[in-house]
Amino acid sequence: MPNEIYHLLIALGIGAVIGAEREYRSKSAGLRTMIMVSLSACLLTMLSLKIGVENPDRLAANILTGLGFLGAGVIFKDDNRISGITTATTIWMTAALGMSVGAGYVVLSLFATFVVLVVLVLLMYVQEWIEQRHQARKYRIVCMYQQETLDKYEELFKHYGMQVIRNEQYKSEQKIVGRWVLIGSAQHHRQLTDYLLDDRDILELSF
C-alpha cells in the first residue's frame, strides 16, 4: 500500500475517533466534519510537499487560516455564556493532527490524538466537578417600586454563600428591576432559587 493512502487512512481514523466523541456530546461539529477536516489537512499537506514549491510551509499556513473561519462558525453567544469554543479548538487540533500525518509524523499524531481524547473525555468530569462547586449565574428580579432599592436581596445572596460580581438596578414605571451575576456552588444556587420562587414580593424572576 502506498504511503500516501496509508497516511490518509490514519487521518481518517483520527478524525473518526475525535468526531465520534463530539457526536456523542451532540456538538455542532461531529463525526463527518472532523473526518473531513483531518483528511483535507492531511491531503493538502502531502500535496504541498509533493508539489515542491519554494516554501511548502505557506500552504500549511493557509490551511490553518481557512480552519480559523470554520472554527468561528461554531462559536456563538447565548444569554449567559459563550459556547462552541471547545469545538472550534478541536477542529483546529484535528487539522493539526491531519497535517502531522500528512507530513509523515504518524507516531507523534497518534500520541497527540490520545492526549486530545484525554482532554475531551476525562477532563470533562473535572470540569463538571468544578462547576458543581463554583458556577456563575445571572439573576433578574422584578418587584413593585416602594421607595426602596433591592439591596435587601444582596444580603440574602450573601446569606446563601453567593459572591456578587456584578449588579445593576433600575426603575421602570411602577416597578424596580435588579440584575446580578452571582458565583456559588450548584447547591447554594438551588437553595437560593427555591427561596426566591416563594417570595411573594417578586413579580418576575429569571435565573
mmCIF file with all atom_site columns, C-alpha atoms in Angstrom:
data_model
loop_
_atom_site.group_PDB
_atom_site.id
_atom_site.type_symbol
_atom_site.label_atom_id
_atom_site.label_alt_id
_atom_site.label_comp_id
_atom_site.label_asym_id
_atom_site.label_entity_id
_atom_site.label_seq_id
_atom_site.pdbx_PDB_ins_code
_atom_site.Cartn_x
_atom_site.Cartn_y
_atom_site.Cartn_z
_atom_site.occupancy
_atom_site.B_iso_or_equiv
_atom_site.pdbx_formal_charge
_atom_site.auth_seq_id
_atom_site.auth_comp_id
_atom_site.auth_asym_id
_atom_site.auth_atom_id
_atom_site.pdbx_PDB_model_num
ATOM 1   C CA . MET A 1 1   ? 0.000   0.000  0.000  1.00 0.00 ? 1   MET A CA 1
ATOM 2   C CA . PRO A 1 2   ? 1.480   3.410  -0.947 1.00 0.00 ? 2   PRO A CA 1
ATOM 3   C CA . ASN A 1 3   ? 2.429   5.595  1.980  1.00 0.00 ? 3   ASN A CA 1
ATOM 4   C CA . GLU A 1 4   ? 0.009   8.290  0.844  1.00 0.00 ? 4   GLU A CA 1
ATOM 5   C CA . ILE A 1 5   ? -3.019  6.012  1.132  1.00 0.00 ? 5   ILE A CA 1
ATOM 6   C CA . TYR A 1 6   ? -1.718  4.684  4.445  1.00 0.00 ? 6   TYR A CA 1
ATOM 7   C CA . HIS A 1 7   ? -1.475  8.230  5.783  1.00 0.00 ? 7   HIS A CA 1
ATOM 8   C CA . LEU A 1 8   ? -4.956  9.117  4.537  1.00 0.00 ? 8   LEU A CA 1
ATOM 9   C CA . LEU A 1 9   ? -6.417  6.094  6.323  1.00 0.00 ? 9   LEU A CA 1
ATOM 10  C CA . ILE A 1 10  ? -4.693  7.093  9.562  1.00 0.00 ? 10  ILE A CA 1
ATOM 11  C CA . ALA A 1 11  ? -6.006  10.645 9.185  1.00 0.00 ? 11  ALA A CA 1
ATOM 12  C CA . LEU A 1 12  ? -9.480  9.220  8.596  1.00 0.00 ? 12  LEU A CA 1
ATOM 13  C CA . GLY A 1 13  ? -9.224  7.146  11.767 1.00 0.00 ? 13  GLY A CA 1
ATOM 14  C CA . ILE A 1 14  ? -8.037  10.112 13.837 1.00 0.00 ? 14  ILE A CA 1
ATOM 15  C CA . GLY A 1 15  ? -10.878 12.283 12.566 1.00 0.00 ? 15  GLY A CA 1
ATOM 16  C CA . ALA A 1 16  ? -13.386 9.491  13.198 1.00 0.00 ? 16  ALA A CA 1
ATOM 17  C CA . VAL A 1 17  ? -12.290 8.946  16.806 1.00 0.00 ? 17  VAL A CA 1
ATOM 18  C CA . ILE A 1 18  ? -12.384 12.638 17.695 1.00 0.00 ? 18  ILE A CA 1
ATOM 19  C CA . GLY A 1 19  ? -15.571 13.197 15.707 1.00 0.00 ? 19  GLY A CA 1
ATOM 20  C CA . ALA A 1 20  ? -17.307 10.296 17.454 1.00 0.00 ? 20  ALA A CA 1
ATOM 21  C CA . GLU A 1 21  ? -16.628 11.924 20.819 1.00 0.00 ? 21  GLU A CA 1
ATOM 22  C CA . ARG A 1 22  ? -18.021 15.246 19.562 1.00 0.00 ? 22  ARG A CA 1
ATOM 23  C CA . GLU A 1 23  ? -21.022 13.479 18.007 1.00 0.00 ? 23  GLU A CA 1
ATOM 24  C CA . TYR A 1 24  ? -21.738 11.657 21.266 1.00 0.00 ? 24  TYR A CA 1
ATOM 25  C CA . ARG A 1 25  ? -21.929 15.010 23.039 1.00 0.00 ? 25  ARG A CA 1
ATOM 26  C CA . SER A 1 26  ? -24.223 16.402 20.294 1.00 0.00 ? 26  SER A CA 1
ATOM 27  C CA . LYS A 1 27  ? -21.813 19.134 19.268 1.00 0.00 ? 27  LYS A CA 1
ATOM 28  C CA . SER A 1 28  ? -22.285 21.162 16.104 1.00 0.00 ? 28  SER A CA 1
ATOM 29  C CA . ALA A 1 29  ? -19.131 19.715 14.507 1.00 0.00 ? 29  ALA A CA 1
ATOM 30  C CA . GLY A 1 30  ? -19.411 15.941 14.724 1.00 0.00 ? 30  GLY A CA 1
ATOM 31  C CA . LEU A 1 31  ? -18.216 12.763 13.062 1.00 0.00 ? 31  LEU A CA 1
ATOM 32  C CA . ARG A 1 32  ? -18.286 13.730 9.382  1.00 0.00 ? 32  ARG A CA 1
ATOM 33  C CA . THR A 1 33  ? -16.936 17.223 9.995  1.00 0.00 ? 33  THR A CA 1
ATOM 34  C CA . MET A 1 34  ? -13.904 16.010 11.935 1.00 0.00 ? 34  MET A CA 1
ATOM 35  C CA . ILE A 1 35  ? -13.169 13.291 9.366  1.00 0.00 ? 35  ILE A CA 1
ATOM 36  C CA . MET A 1 36  ? -13.252 15.827 6.537  1.00 0.00 ? 36  MET A CA 1
ATOM 37  C CA . VAL A 1 37  ? -11.078 18.280 8.471  1.00 0.00 ? 37  VAL A CA 1
ATOM 38  C CA . SER A 1 38  ? -8.457  15.639 9.218  1.00 0.00 ? 38  SER A CA 1
ATOM 39  C CA . LEU A 1 39  ? -8.498  14.176 5.700  1.00 0.00 ? 39  LEU A CA 1
ATOM 40  C CA . SER A 1 40  ? -8.322  17.538 3.943  1.00 0.00 ? 40  SER A CA 1
ATOM 41  C CA . ALA A 1 41  ? -5.477  18.756 6.147  1.00 0.00 ? 41  ALA A CA 1
ATOM 42  C CA . CYS A 1 42  ? -3.560  15.529 5.549  1.00 0.00 ? 42  CYS A CA 1
ATOM 43  C CA . LEU A 1 43  ? -4.110  15.597 1.771  1.00 0.00 ? 43  LEU A CA 1
ATOM 44  C CA . LEU A 1 44  ? -3.206  19.266 1.397  1.00 0.00 ? 44  LEU A CA 1
ATOM 45  C CA . THR A 1 45  ? -0.056  18.777 3.437  1.00 0.00 ? 45  THR A CA 1
ATOM 46  C CA . MET A 1 46  ? 1.040   15.836 1.301  1.00 0.00 ? 46  MET A CA 1
ATOM 47  C CA . LEU A 1 47  ? 0.323   17.805 -1.880 1.00 0.00 ? 47  LEU A CA 1
ATOM 48  C CA . SER A 1 48  ? 2.284   20.819 -0.630 1.00 0.00 ? 48  SER A CA 1
ATOM 49  C CA . LEU A 1 49  ? 5.303   18.569 -0.061 1.00 0.00 ? 49  LEU A CA 1
ATOM 50  C CA . LYS A 1 50  ? 4.944   16.795 -3.423 1.00 0.00 ? 50  LYS A CA 1
ATOM 51  C CA . ILE A 1 51  ? 4.381   19.923 -5.484 1.00 0.00 ? 51  ILE A CA 1
ATOM 52  C CA . GLY A 1 52  ? 7.783   21.035 -4.326 1.00 0.00 ? 52  GLY A CA 1
ATOM 53  C CA . VAL A 1 53  ? 7.057   24.736 -4.111 1.00 0.00 ? 53  VAL A CA 1
ATOM 54  C CA . GLU A 1 54  ? 9.757   27.011 -2.804 1.00 0.00 ? 54  GLU A CA 1
ATOM 55  C CA . ASN A 1 55  ? 8.103   27.410 0.595  1.00 0.00 ? 55  ASN A CA 1
ATOM 56  C CA . PRO A 1 56  ? 5.752   24.432 1.260  1.00 0.00 ? 56  PRO A CA 1
ATOM 57  C CA . ASP A 1 57  ? 5.002   25.810 4.715  1.00 0.00 ? 57  ASP A CA 1
ATOM 58  C CA . ARG A 1 58  ? 2.949   28.598 3.101  1.00 0.00 ? 58  ARG A CA 1
ATOM 59  C CA . LEU A 1 59  ? 0.251   26.104 2.094  1.00 0.00 ? 59  LEU A CA 1
ATOM 60  C CA . ALA A 1 60  ? 0.197   24.705 5.618  1.00 0.00 ? 60  ALA A CA 1
ATOM 61  C CA . ALA A 1 61  ? -0.256  28.226 6.979  1.00 0.00 ? 61  ALA A CA 1
ATOM 62  C CA . ASN A 1 62  ? -3.192  28.761 4.622  1.00 0.00 ? 62  ASN A CA 1
ATOM 63  C CA . ILE A 1 63  ? -4.789  25.542 5.900  1.00 0.00 ? 63  ILE A CA 1
ATOM 64  C CA . LEU A 1 64  ? -4.788  26.937 9.431  1.00 0.00 ? 64  LEU A CA 1
ATOM 65  C CA . THR A 1 65  ? -6.139  30.276 8.200  1.00 0.00 ? 65  THR A CA 1
ATOM 66  C CA . GLY A 1 66  ? -9.034  28.545 6.462  1.00 0.00 ? 66  GLY A CA 1
ATOM 67  C CA . LEU A 1 67  ? -9.738  26.461 9.557  1.00 0.00 ? 67  LEU A CA 1
ATOM 68  C CA . GLY A 1 68  ? -9.978  29.700 11.538 1.00 0.00 ? 68  GLY A CA 1
ATOM 69  C CA . PHE A 1 69  ? -13.070 30.689 9.544  1.00 0.00 ? 69  PHE A CA 1
ATOM 70  C CA . LEU A 1 70  ? -14.602 27.242 10.013 1.00 0.00 ? 70  LEU A CA 1
ATOM 71  C CA . GLY A 1 71  ? -13.952 27.341 13.756 1.00 0.00 ? 71  GLY A CA 1
ATOM 72  C CA . ALA A 1 72  ? -15.504 30.801 14.067 1.00 0.00 ? 72  ALA A CA 1
ATOM 73  C CA . GLY A 1 73  ? -18.723 29.417 12.585 1.00 0.00 ? 73  GLY A CA 1
ATOM 74  C CA . VAL A 1 74  ? -19.337 27.098 15.546 1.00 0.00 ? 74  VAL A CA 1
ATOM 75  C CA . ILE A 1 75  ? -18.865 29.772 18.226 1.00 0.00 ? 75  ILE A CA 1
ATOM 76  C CA . PHE A 1 76  ? -21.999 31.548 19.395 1.00 0.00 ? 76  PHE A CA 1
ATOM 77  C CA . LYS A 1 77  ? -23.142 33.579 22.388 1.00 0.00 ? 77  LYS A CA 1
ATOM 78  C CA . ASP A 1 78  ? -26.238 32.795 24.421 1.00 0.00 ? 78  ASP A CA 1
ATOM 79  C CA . ASP A 1 79  ? -27.670 34.659 27.410 1.00 0.00 ? 79  ASP A CA 1
ATOM 80  C CA . ASN A 1 80  ? -25.070 33.729 29.996 1.00 0.00 ? 80  ASN A CA 1
ATOM 81  C CA . ARG A 1 81  ? -22.014 32.412 28.228 1.00 0.00 ? 81  ARG A CA 1
ATOM 82  C CA . ILE A 1 82  ? -20.128 31.838 25.007 1.00 0.00 ? 82  ILE A CA 1
ATOM 83  C CA . SER A 1 83  ? -20.477 28.321 23.604 1.00 0.00 ? 83  SER A CA 1
ATOM 84  C CA . GLY A 1 84  ? -18.592 26.366 20.977 1.00 0.00 ? 84  GLY A CA 1
ATOM 85  C CA . ILE A 1 85  ? -15.053 27.413 21.838 1.00 0.00 ? 85  ILE A CA 1
ATOM 86  C CA . THR A 1 86  ? -14.020 23.840 22.712 1.00 0.00 ? 86  THR A CA 1
ATOM 87  C CA . THR A 1 87  ? -15.494 22.548 19.448 1.00 0.00 ? 87  THR A CA 1
ATOM 88  C CA . ALA A 1 88  ? -13.686 25.283 17.495 1.00 0.00 ? 88  ALA A CA 1
ATOM 89  C CA . THR A 1 89  ? -10.343 24.462 19.092 1.00 0.00 ? 89  THR A CA 1
ATOM 90  C CA . THR A 1 90  ? -10.997 20.749 18.493 1.00 0.00 ? 90  THR A CA 1
ATOM 91  C CA . ILE A 1 91  ? -11.460 21.482 14.774 1.00 0.00 ? 91  ILE A CA 1
ATOM 92  C CA . TRP A 1 92  ? -8.164  23.363 14.854 1.00 0.00 ? 92  TRP A CA 1
ATOM 93  C CA . MET A 1 93  ? -6.417  20.498 16.622 1.00 0.00 ? 93  MET A CA 1
ATOM 94  C CA . THR A 1 94  ? -7.892  17.881 14.286 1.00 0.00 ? 94  THR A CA 1
ATOM 95  C CA . ALA A 1 95  ? -6.493  19.811 11.328 1.00 0.00 ? 95  ALA A CA 1
ATOM 96  C CA . ALA A 1 96  ? -3.092  19.930 13.022 1.00 0.00 ? 96  ALA A CA 1
ATOM 97  C CA . LEU A 1 97  ? -3.219  16.162 13.527 1.00 0.00 ? 97  LEU A CA 1
ATOM 98  C CA . GLY A 1 98  ? -4.115  15.627 9.868  1.00 0.00 ? 98  GLY A CA 1
ATOM 99  C CA . MET A 1 99  ? -1.244  17.872 8.820  1.00 0.00 ? 99  MET A CA 1
ATOM 100 C CA . SER A 1 100 ? 1.119   15.949 11.070 1.00 0.00 ? 100 SER A CA 1
ATOM 101 C CA . VAL A 1 101 ? 0.082   12.652 9.481  1.00 0.00 ? 101 VAL A CA 1
ATOM 102 C CA . GLY A 1 102 ? 0.437   14.147 6.001  1.00 0.00 ? 102 GLY A CA 1
ATOM 103 C CA . ALA A 1 103 ? 3.963   15.275 6.867  1.00 0.00 ? 103 ALA A CA 1
ATOM 104 C CA . GLY A 1 104 ? 4.845   11.728 7.942  1.00 0.00 ? 104 GLY A CA 1
ATOM 105 C CA . TYR A 1 105 ? 4.834   12.111 11.716 1.00 0.00 ? 105 TYR A CA 1
ATOM 106 C CA . VAL A 1 106 ? 2.474   9.200  12.342 1.00 0.00 ? 106 VAL A CA 1
ATOM 107 C CA . VAL A 1 107 ? 3.606   8.214  15.858 1.00 0.00 ? 107 VAL A CA 1
ATOM 108 C CA . LEU A 1 108 ? 3.507   11.828 17.009 1.00 0.00 ? 108 LEU A CA 1
ATOM 109 C CA . SER A 1 109 ? -0.004  12.196 15.567 1.00 0.00 ? 109 SER A CA 1
ATOM 110 C CA . LEU A 1 110 ? -1.293  9.090  17.328 1.00 0.00 ? 110 LEU A CA 1
ATOM 111 C CA . PHE A 1 111 ? 0.152   10.185 20.665 1.00 0.00 ? 111 PHE A CA 1
ATOM 112 C CA . ALA A 1 112 ? -1.316  13.670 20.243 1.00 0.00 ? 112 ALA A CA 1
ATOM 113 C CA . THR A 1 113 ? -4.696  12.095 19.431 1.00 0.00 ? 113 THR A CA 1
ATOM 114 C CA . PHE A 1 114 ? -4.535  10.175 22.705 1.00 0.00 ? 114 PHE A CA 1
ATOM 115 C CA . VAL A 1 115 ? -3.801  13.427 24.556 1.00 0.00 ? 115 VAL A CA 1
ATOM 116 C CA . VAL A 1 116 ? -6.755  15.130 22.835 1.00 0.00 ? 116 VAL A CA 1
ATOM 117 C CA . LEU A 1 117 ? -9.101  12.328 23.910 1.00 0.00 ? 117 LEU A CA 1
ATOM 118 C CA . VAL A 1 118 ? -7.852  12.597 27.494 1.00 0.00 ? 118 VAL A CA 1
ATOM 119 C CA . VAL A 1 119 ? -8.620  16.325 27.454 1.00 0.00 ? 119 VAL A CA 1
ATOM 120 C CA . LEU A 1 120 ? -12.056 15.912 25.853 1.00 0.00 ? 120 LEU A CA 1
ATOM 121 C CA . VAL A 1 121 ? -13.243 12.880 27.836 1.00 0.00 ? 121 VAL A CA 1
ATOM 122 C CA . LEU A 1 122 ? -11.520 12.699 31.208 1.00 0.00 ? 122 LEU A CA 1
ATOM 123 C CA . LEU A 1 123 ? -11.196 16.424 31.890 1.00 0.00 ? 123 LEU A CA 1
ATOM 124 C CA . MET A 1 124 ? -14.922 16.823 31.241 1.00 0.00 ? 124 MET A CA 1
ATOM 125 C CA . TYR A 1 125 ? -15.548 15.176 34.603 1.00 0.00 ? 125 TYR A CA 1
ATOM 126 C CA . VAL A 1 126 ? -13.046 17.519 36.266 1.00 0.00 ? 126 VAL A CA 1
ATOM 127 C CA . GLN A 1 127 ? -14.828 20.482 34.674 1.00 0.00 ? 127 GLN A CA 1
ATOM 128 C CA . GLU A 1 128 ? -18.221 19.259 35.888 1.00 0.00 ? 128 GLU A CA 1
ATOM 129 C CA . TRP A 1 129 ? -16.813 18.788 39.389 1.00 0.00 ? 129 TRP A CA 1
ATOM 130 C CA . ILE A 1 130 ? -15.536 22.371 39.405 1.00 0.00 ? 130 ILE A CA 1
ATOM 131 C CA . GLU A 1 131 ? -18.829 23.737 38.059 1.00 0.00 ? 131 GLU A CA 1
ATOM 132 C CA . GLN A 1 132 ? -20.757 21.987 40.797 1.00 0.00 ? 132 GLN A CA 1
ATOM 133 C CA . ARG A 1 133 ? -18.727 23.949 43.344 1.00 0.00 ? 133 ARG A CA 1
ATOM 134 C CA . HIS A 1 134 ? -18.122 27.228 41.538 1.00 0.00 ? 134 HIS A CA 1
ATOM 135 C CA . GLN A 1 135 ? -20.532 28.431 38.859 1.00 0.00 ? 135 GLN A CA 1
ATOM 136 C CA . ALA A 1 136 ? -21.768 31.835 37.739 1.00 0.00 ? 136 ALA A CA 1
ATOM 137 C CA . ARG A 1 137 ? -25.438 32.569 37.052 1.00 0.00 ? 137 ARG A CA 1
ATOM 138 C CA . LYS A 1 138 ? -27.326 35.661 36.042 1.00 0.00 ? 138 LYS A CA 1
ATOM 139 C CA . TYR A 1 139 ? -30.391 36.595 38.135 1.00 0.00 ? 139 TYR A CA 1
ATOM 140 C CA . ARG A 1 140 ? -33.098 39.112 37.300 1.00 0.00 ? 140 ARG A CA 1
ATOM 141 C CA . ILE A 1 141 ? -35.707 40.195 39.865 1.00 0.00 ? 141 ILE A CA 1
ATOM 142 C CA . VAL A 1 142 ? -38.686 42.490 39.264 1.00 0.00 ? 142 VAL A CA 1
ATOM 143 C CA . CYS A 1 143 ? -40.677 43.965 42.181 1.00 0.00 ? 143 CYS A CA 1
ATOM 144 C CA . MET A 1 144 ? -43.188 46.779 42.656 1.00 0.00 ? 144 MET A CA 1
ATOM 145 C CA . TYR A 1 145 ? -41.419 50.057 43.411 1.00 0.00 ? 145 TYR A CA 1
ATOM 146 C CA . GLN A 1 146 ? -41.899 51.050 47.055 1.00 0.00 ? 146 GLN A CA 1
ATOM 147 C CA . GLN A 1 147 ? -39.411 53.915 47.539 1.00 0.00 ? 147 GLN A CA 1
ATOM 148 C CA . GLU A 1 148 ? -36.592 51.475 48.238 1.00 0.00 ? 148 GLU A CA 1
ATOM 149 C CA . THR A 1 149 ? -33.954 49.604 46.310 1.00 0.00 ? 149 THR A CA 1
ATOM 150 C CA . LEU A 1 150 ? -33.414 45.858 46.071 1.00 0.00 ? 150 LEU A CA 1
ATOM 151 C CA . ASP A 1 151 ? -30.297 45.895 48.227 1.00 0.00 ? 151 ASP A CA 1
ATOM 152 C CA . LYS A 1 152 ? -32.006 43.560 50.688 1.00 0.00 ? 152 LYS A CA 1
ATOM 153 C CA . TYR A 1 153 ? -31.570 40.761 48.164 1.00 0.00 ? 153 TYR A CA 1
ATOM 154 C CA . GLU A 1 154 ? -27.824 41.282 48.121 1.00 0.00 ? 154 GLU A CA 1
ATOM 155 C CA . GLU A 1 155 ? -27.778 40.472 51.825 1.00 0.00 ? 155 GLU A CA 1
ATOM 156 C CA . LEU A 1 156 ? -29.840 37.389 51.027 1.00 0.00 ? 156 LEU A CA 1
ATOM 157 C CA . PHE A 1 157 ? -27.321 36.343 48.386 1.00 0.00 ? 157 PHE A CA 1
ATOM 158 C CA . LYS A 1 158 ? -24.500 36.545 50.911 1.00 0.00 ? 158 LYS A CA 1
ATOM 159 C CA . HIS A 1 159 ? -26.580 34.521 53.378 1.00 0.00 ? 159 HIS A CA 1
ATOM 160 C CA . TYR A 1 160 ? -26.697 31.711 50.808 1.00 0.00 ? 160 TYR A CA 1
ATOM 161 C CA . GLY A 1 161 ? -22.936 31.853 50.267 1.00 0.00 ? 161 GLY A CA 1
ATOM 162 C CA . MET A 1 162 ? -23.035 33.762 46.984 1.00 0.00 ? 162 MET A CA 1
ATOM 163 C CA . GLN A 1 163 ? -20.442 36.172 45.694 1.00 0.00 ? 163 GLN A CA 1
ATOM 164 C CA . VAL A 1 164 ? -21.851 39.162 43.798 1.00 0.00 ? 164 VAL A CA 1
ATOM 165 C CA . ILE A 1 165 ? -19.553 40.028 40.906 1.00 0.00 ? 165 ILE A CA 1
ATOM 166 C CA . ARG A 1 166 ? -21.870 42.419 39.023 1.00 0.00 ? 166 ARG A CA 1
ATOM 167 C CA . ASN A 1 167 ? -25.140 44.165 39.812 1.00 0.00 ? 167 ASN A CA 1
ATOM 168 C CA . GLU A 1 168 ? -27.413 46.874 38.471 1.00 0.00 ? 168 GLU A CA 1
ATOM 169 C CA . GLN A 1 169 ? -30.830 48.219 39.414 1.00 0.00 ? 169 GLN A CA 1
ATOM 170 C CA . TYR A 1 170 ? -33.217 50.479 37.546 1.00 0.00 ? 170 TYR A CA 1
ATOM 171 C CA . LYS A 1 171 ? -36.783 51.730 37.874 1.00 0.00 ? 171 LYS A CA 1
ATOM 172 C CA . SER A 1 172 ? -39.304 51.108 35.113 1.00 0.00 ? 172 SER A CA 1
ATOM 173 C CA . GLU A 1 173 ? -42.722 52.766 35.544 1.00 0.00 ? 173 GLU A CA 1
ATOM 174 C CA . GLN A 1 174 ? -44.035 51.381 38.859 1.00 0.00 ? 174 GLN A CA 1
ATOM 175 C CA . LYS A 1 175 ? -41.535 48.557 39.014 1.00 0.00 ? 175 LYS A CA 1
ATOM 176 C CA . ILE A 1 176 ? -37.916 48.215 40.085 1.00 0.00 ? 176 ILE A CA 1
ATOM 177 C CA . VAL A 1 177 ? -35.674 45.737 38.313 1.00 0.00 ? 177 VAL A CA 1
ATOM 178 C CA . GLY A 1 178 ? -32.440 44.232 39.619 1.00 0.00 ? 178 GLY A CA 1
ATOM 179 C CA . ARG A 1 179 ? -29.850 42.181 37.769 1.00 0.00 ? 179 ARG A CA 1
ATOM 180 C CA . TRP A 1 180 ? -26.966 40.336 39.364 1.00 0.00 ? 180 TRP A CA 1
ATOM 181 C CA . VAL A 1 181 ? -24.266 37.899 38.383 1.00 0.00 ? 181 VAL A CA 1
ATOM 182 C CA . LEU A 1 182 ? -23.657 35.526 41.283 1.00 0.00 ? 182 LEU A CA 1
ATOM 183 C CA . ILE A 1 183 ? -20.979 32.908 41.860 1.00 0.00 ? 183 ILE A CA 1
ATOM 184 C CA . GLY A 1 184 ? -21.566 29.949 44.150 1.00 0.00 ? 184 GLY A CA 1
ATOM 185 C CA . SER A 1 185 ? -22.000 26.201 44.322 1.00 0.00 ? 185 SER A CA 1
ATOM 186 C CA . ALA A 1 186 ? -24.813 24.428 42.478 1.00 0.00 ? 186 ALA A CA 1
ATOM 187 C CA . GLN A 1 187 ? -26.402 23.507 45.823 1.00 0.00 ? 187 GLN A CA 1
ATOM 188 C CA . HIS A 1 188 ? -26.414 27.125 47.011 1.00 0.00 ? 188 HIS A CA 1
ATOM 189 C CA . HIS A 1 189 ? -27.934 28.242 43.705 1.00 0.00 ? 189 HIS A CA 1
ATOM 190 C CA . ARG A 1 190 ? -30.743 25.708 44.145 1.00 0.00 ? 190 ARG A CA 1
ATOM 191 C CA . GLN A 1 191 ? -31.417 26.833 47.705 1.00 0.00 ? 191 GLN A CA 1
ATOM 192 C CA . LEU A 1 192 ? -31.462 30.475 46.668 1.00 0.00 ? 192 LEU A CA 1
ATOM 193 C CA . THR A 1 193 ? -33.811 29.953 43.739 1.00 0.00 ? 193 THR A CA 1
ATOM 194 C CA . ASP A 1 194 ? -36.190 27.911 45.906 1.00 0.00 ? 194 ASP A CA 1
ATOM 195 C CA . TYR A 1 195 ? -36.370 30.828 48.343 1.00 0.00 ? 195 TYR A CA 1
ATOM 196 C CA . LEU A 1 196 ? -36.832 33.423 45.612 1.00 0.00 ? 196 LEU A CA 1
ATOM 197 C CA . LEU A 1 197 ? -39.597 31.418 43.956 1.00 0.00 ? 197 LEU A CA 1
ATOM 198 C CA . ASP A 1 198 ? -41.544 31.508 47.217 1.00 0.00 ? 198 ASP A CA 1
ATOM 199 C CA . ASP A 1 199 ? -41.017 35.257 47.711 1.00 0.00 ? 199 ASP A CA 1
ATOM 200 C CA . ARG A 1 200 ? -44.414 36.924 47.092 1.00 0.00 ? 200 ARG A CA 1
ATOM 201 C CA . ASP A 1 201 ? -42.838 40.361 46.622 1.00 0.00 ? 201 ASP A CA 1
ATOM 202 C CA . ILE A 1 202 ? -41.137 39.179 43.418 1.00 0.00 ? 202 ILE A CA 1
ATOM 203 C CA . LEU A 1 203 ? -43.266 39.687 40.309 1.00 0.00 ? 203 LEU A CA 1
ATOM 204 C CA . GLU A 1 204 ? -40.763 38.245 37.843 1.00 0.00 ? 204 GLU A CA 1
ATOM 205 C CA . LEU A 1 205 ? -37.727 36.047 38.357 1.00 0.00 ? 205 LEU A CA 1
ATOM 206 C CA . SER A 1 206 ? -35.222 34.707 35.842 1.00 0.00 ? 206 SER A CA 1
ATOM 207 C CA . PHE A 1 207 ? -32.041 32.771 36.591 1.00 0.00 ? 207 PHE A CA 1
#
